[in-house]
Coordinates of N, CA and C in Angstrom, one line a residue:
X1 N 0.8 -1.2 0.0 CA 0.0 0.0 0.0 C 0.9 1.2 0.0
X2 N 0.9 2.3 -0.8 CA 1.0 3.4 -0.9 C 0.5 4.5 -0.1
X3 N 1.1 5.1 0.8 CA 0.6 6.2 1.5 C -0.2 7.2 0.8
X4 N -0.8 7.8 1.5 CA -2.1 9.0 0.8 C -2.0 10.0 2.2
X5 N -2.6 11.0 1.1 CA -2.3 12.4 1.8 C -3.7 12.4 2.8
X6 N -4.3 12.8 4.0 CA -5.5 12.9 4.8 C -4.9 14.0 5.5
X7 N -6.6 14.7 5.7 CA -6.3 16.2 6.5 C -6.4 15.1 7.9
X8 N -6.2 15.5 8.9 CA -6.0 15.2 10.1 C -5.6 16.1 11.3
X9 N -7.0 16.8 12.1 CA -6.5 17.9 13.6 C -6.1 19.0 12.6
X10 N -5.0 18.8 12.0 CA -4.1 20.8 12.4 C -3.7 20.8 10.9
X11 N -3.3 19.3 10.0 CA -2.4 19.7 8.9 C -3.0 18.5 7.8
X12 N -2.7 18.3 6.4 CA -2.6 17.2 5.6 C -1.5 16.1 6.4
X13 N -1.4 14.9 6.4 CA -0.4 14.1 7.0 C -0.5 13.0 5.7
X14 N 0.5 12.3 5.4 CA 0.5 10.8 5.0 C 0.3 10.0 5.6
X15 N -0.4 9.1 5.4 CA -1.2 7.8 6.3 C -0.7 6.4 5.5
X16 N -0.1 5.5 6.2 CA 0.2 4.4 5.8 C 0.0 3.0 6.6
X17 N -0.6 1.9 6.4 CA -0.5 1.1 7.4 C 0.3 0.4 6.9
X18 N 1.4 0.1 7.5 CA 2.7 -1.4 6.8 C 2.3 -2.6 7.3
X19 N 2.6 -3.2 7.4 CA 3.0 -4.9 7.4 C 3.1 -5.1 9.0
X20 N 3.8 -4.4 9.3 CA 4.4 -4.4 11.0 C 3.5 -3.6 11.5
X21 N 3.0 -2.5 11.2 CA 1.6 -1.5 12.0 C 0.1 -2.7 11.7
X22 N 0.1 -3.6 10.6 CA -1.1 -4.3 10.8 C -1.0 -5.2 12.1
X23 N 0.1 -5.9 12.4 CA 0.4 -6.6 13.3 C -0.1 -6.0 14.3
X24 N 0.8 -5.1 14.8 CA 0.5 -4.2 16.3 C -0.8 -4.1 16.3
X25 N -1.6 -3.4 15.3 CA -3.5 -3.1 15.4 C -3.6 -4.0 15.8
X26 N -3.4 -5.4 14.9 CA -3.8 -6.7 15.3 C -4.2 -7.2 17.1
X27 N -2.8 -6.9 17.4 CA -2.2 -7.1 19.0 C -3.4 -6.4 19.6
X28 N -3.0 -4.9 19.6 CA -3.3 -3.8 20.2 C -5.3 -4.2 20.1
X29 N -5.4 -4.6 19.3 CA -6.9 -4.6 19.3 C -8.0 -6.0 19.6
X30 N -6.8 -6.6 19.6 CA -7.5 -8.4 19.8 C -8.0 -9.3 18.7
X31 N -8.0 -8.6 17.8 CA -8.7 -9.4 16.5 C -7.7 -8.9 15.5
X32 N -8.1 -9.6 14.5 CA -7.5 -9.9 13.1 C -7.9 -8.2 12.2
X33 N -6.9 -8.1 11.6 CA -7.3 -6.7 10.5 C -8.6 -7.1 9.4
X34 N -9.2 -8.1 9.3 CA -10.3 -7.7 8.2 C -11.4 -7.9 9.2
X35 N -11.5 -8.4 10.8 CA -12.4 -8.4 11.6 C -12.5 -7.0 12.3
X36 N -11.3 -6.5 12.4 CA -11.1 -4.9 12.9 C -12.2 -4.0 11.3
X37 N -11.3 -4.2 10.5 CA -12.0 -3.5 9.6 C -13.4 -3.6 9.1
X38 N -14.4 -4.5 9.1 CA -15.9 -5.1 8.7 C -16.2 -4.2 10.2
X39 N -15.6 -4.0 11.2 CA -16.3 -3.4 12.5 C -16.0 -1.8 12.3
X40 N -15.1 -1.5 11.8 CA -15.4 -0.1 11.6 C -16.5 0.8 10.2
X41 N -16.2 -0.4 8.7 CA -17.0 0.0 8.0 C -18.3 -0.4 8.4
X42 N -18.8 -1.4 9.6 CA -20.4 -1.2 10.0 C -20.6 -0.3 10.8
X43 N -19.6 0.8 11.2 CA -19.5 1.6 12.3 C -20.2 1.0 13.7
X44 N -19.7 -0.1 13.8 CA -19.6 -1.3 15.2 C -18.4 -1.6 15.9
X45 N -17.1 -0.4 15.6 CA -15.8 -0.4 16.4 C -15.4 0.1 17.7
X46 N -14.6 -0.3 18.2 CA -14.5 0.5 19.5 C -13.7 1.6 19.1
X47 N -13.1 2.7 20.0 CA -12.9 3.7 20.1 C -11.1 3.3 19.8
X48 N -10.9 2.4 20.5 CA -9.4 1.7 20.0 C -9.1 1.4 18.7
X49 N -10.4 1.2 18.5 CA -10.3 0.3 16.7 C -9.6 1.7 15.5
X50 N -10.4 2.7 15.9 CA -10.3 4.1 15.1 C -9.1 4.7 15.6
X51 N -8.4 5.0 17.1 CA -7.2 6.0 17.3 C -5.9 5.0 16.8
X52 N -5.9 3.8 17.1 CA -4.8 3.0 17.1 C -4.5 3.0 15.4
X53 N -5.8 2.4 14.8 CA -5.6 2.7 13.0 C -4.9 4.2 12.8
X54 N -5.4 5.1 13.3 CA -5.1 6.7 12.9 C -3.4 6.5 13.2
X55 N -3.2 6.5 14.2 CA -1.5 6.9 14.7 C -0.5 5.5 14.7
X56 N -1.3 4.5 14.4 CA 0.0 3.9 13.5 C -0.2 3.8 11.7
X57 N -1.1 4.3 11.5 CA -1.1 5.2 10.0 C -0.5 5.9 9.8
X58 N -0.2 7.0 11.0 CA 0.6 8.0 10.9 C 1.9 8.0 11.0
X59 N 2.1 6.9 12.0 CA 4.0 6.6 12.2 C 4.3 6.3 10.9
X60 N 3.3 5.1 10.2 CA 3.8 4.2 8.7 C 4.0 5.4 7.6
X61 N 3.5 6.6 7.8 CA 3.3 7.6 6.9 C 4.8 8.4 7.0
X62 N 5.3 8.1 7.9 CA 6.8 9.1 8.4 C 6.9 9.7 9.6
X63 N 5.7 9.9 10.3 CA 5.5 11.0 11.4 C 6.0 10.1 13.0
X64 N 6.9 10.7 13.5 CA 7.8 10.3 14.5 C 6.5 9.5 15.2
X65 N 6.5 8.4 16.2 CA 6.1 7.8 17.1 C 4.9 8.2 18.1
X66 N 5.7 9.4 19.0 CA 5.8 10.2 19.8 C 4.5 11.7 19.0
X67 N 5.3 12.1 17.9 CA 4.2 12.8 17.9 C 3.2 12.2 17.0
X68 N 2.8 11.2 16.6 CA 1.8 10.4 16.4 C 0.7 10.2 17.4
X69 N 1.2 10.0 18.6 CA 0.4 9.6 19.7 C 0.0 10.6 20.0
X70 N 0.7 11.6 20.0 CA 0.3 13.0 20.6 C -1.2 13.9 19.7
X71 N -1.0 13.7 18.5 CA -1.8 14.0 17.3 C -2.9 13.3 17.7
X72 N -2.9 12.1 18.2 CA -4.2 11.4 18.4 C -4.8 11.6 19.6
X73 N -4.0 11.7 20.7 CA -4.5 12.5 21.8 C -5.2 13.8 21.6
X74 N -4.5 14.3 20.6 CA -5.4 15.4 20.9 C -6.5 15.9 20.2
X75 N -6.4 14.9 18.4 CA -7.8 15.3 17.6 C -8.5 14.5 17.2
X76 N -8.4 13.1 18.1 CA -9.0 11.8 18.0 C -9.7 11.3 19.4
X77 N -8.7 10.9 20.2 CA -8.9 10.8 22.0 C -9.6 11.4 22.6
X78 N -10.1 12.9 22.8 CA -10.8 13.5 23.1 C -12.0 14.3 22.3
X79 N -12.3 14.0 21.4 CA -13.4 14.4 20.3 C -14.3 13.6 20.1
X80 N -15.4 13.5 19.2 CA -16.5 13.0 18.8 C -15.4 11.6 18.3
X81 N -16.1 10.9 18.1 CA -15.9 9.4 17.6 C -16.1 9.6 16.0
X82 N -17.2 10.2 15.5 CA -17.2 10.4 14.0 C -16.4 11.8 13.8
X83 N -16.0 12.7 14.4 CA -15.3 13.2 13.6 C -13.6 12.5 12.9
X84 N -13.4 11.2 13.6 CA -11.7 10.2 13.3 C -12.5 9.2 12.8
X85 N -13.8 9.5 12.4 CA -14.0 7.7 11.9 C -13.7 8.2 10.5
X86 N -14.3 8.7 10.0 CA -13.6 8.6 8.0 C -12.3 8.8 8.2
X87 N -11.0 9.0 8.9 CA -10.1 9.0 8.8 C -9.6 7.5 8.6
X88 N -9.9 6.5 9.6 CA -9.6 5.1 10.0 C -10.4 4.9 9.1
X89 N -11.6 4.7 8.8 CA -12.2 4.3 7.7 C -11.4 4.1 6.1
X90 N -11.1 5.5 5.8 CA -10.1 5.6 4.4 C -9.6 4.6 5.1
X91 N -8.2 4.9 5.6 CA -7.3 4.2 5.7 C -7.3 2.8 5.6
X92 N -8.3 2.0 6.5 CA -8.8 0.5 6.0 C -8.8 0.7 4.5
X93 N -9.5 1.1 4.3 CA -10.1 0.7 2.7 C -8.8 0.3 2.0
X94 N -8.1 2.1 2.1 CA -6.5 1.6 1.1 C -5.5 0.5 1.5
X95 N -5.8 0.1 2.9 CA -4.8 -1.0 3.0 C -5.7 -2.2 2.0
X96 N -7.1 -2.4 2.1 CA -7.5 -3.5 1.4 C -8.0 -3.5 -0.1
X97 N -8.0 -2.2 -0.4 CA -8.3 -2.4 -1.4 C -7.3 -1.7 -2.6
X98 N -6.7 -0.7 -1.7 CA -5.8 -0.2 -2.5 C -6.7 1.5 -3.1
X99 N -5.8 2.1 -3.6 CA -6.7 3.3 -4.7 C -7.3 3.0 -6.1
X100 N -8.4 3.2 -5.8 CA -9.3 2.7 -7.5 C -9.4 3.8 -8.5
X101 N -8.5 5.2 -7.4 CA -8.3 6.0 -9.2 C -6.7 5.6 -9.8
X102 N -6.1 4.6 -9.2 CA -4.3 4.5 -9.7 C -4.6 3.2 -10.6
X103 N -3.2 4.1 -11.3 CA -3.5 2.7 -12.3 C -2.2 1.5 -12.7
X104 N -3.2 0.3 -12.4 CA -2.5 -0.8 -12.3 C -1.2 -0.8 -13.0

C-alpha cells in the first residue's frame, strides 16, 4: 500500500499502514485486521479500533512515534468518535483495497 495524503487535527499528513503497524492493530486490538475493519465500515468499532488505525497510519506515513500519539490525543482521543472515523475508515479501505483512481 502506498501512502495517501489525509487532513488530520491541524495539517494534511501521509497515512500508511505497513506490514508491521497491521500486526501491532492486530495485538493492540484483539482481532485480526479484516475483523477490525468489517467493524469499523459497520460503524460497530471500539474507540481503539479508530485511534490505534489513525496513529499507527501515521508513524507508517513518516510521522515520529511520539508525535503520532500525541496528534491522536489530541484530535481523536478527546473528540466526537465520528469526527476520526472517515479517517480510520479511508485508511482500511486503502490498505485493502488499495486506490481505485491509480492505475494498475
Amino acid at each position: 500500500m502506498k501512502s495517501f495524503a489525509q487532513f488530520f487535527g491541524d495539517a494534511e499528513y501521509q497515512l500508511k499502514l505497513t506490514p508491521a503497524a497491521v500486526t501491532e492493530l492486530e495485538t493492540k486490538c484483539g482481532a485480526g485486521i479484516l475483523a477490525i475493519s468489517n467493524r469499523v465500515f459497520a460503524k460497530q468499532c471500539s474507540q481503539a479500533e479508530i485511534t490505534e488505525t489513525i496513529r499507527l497510519a501515521l508513524v507508517g506515513g513518516g510521522i515520529a512515534p511520539k508525535r503520532a500519539a500525541e496528534l491522536v490525543a489530541l484530535y481523536a482521543a478527546e473528540r466526537p468518535l465520528l469526527d476520526s472515523y472517515p479517517v480510520a475508515a479511508k485508511t482500511l479501505e486503502r490498505l485493502l483495497c488499495g486506490n481505485p483512481r491509480e492505475e494498475k
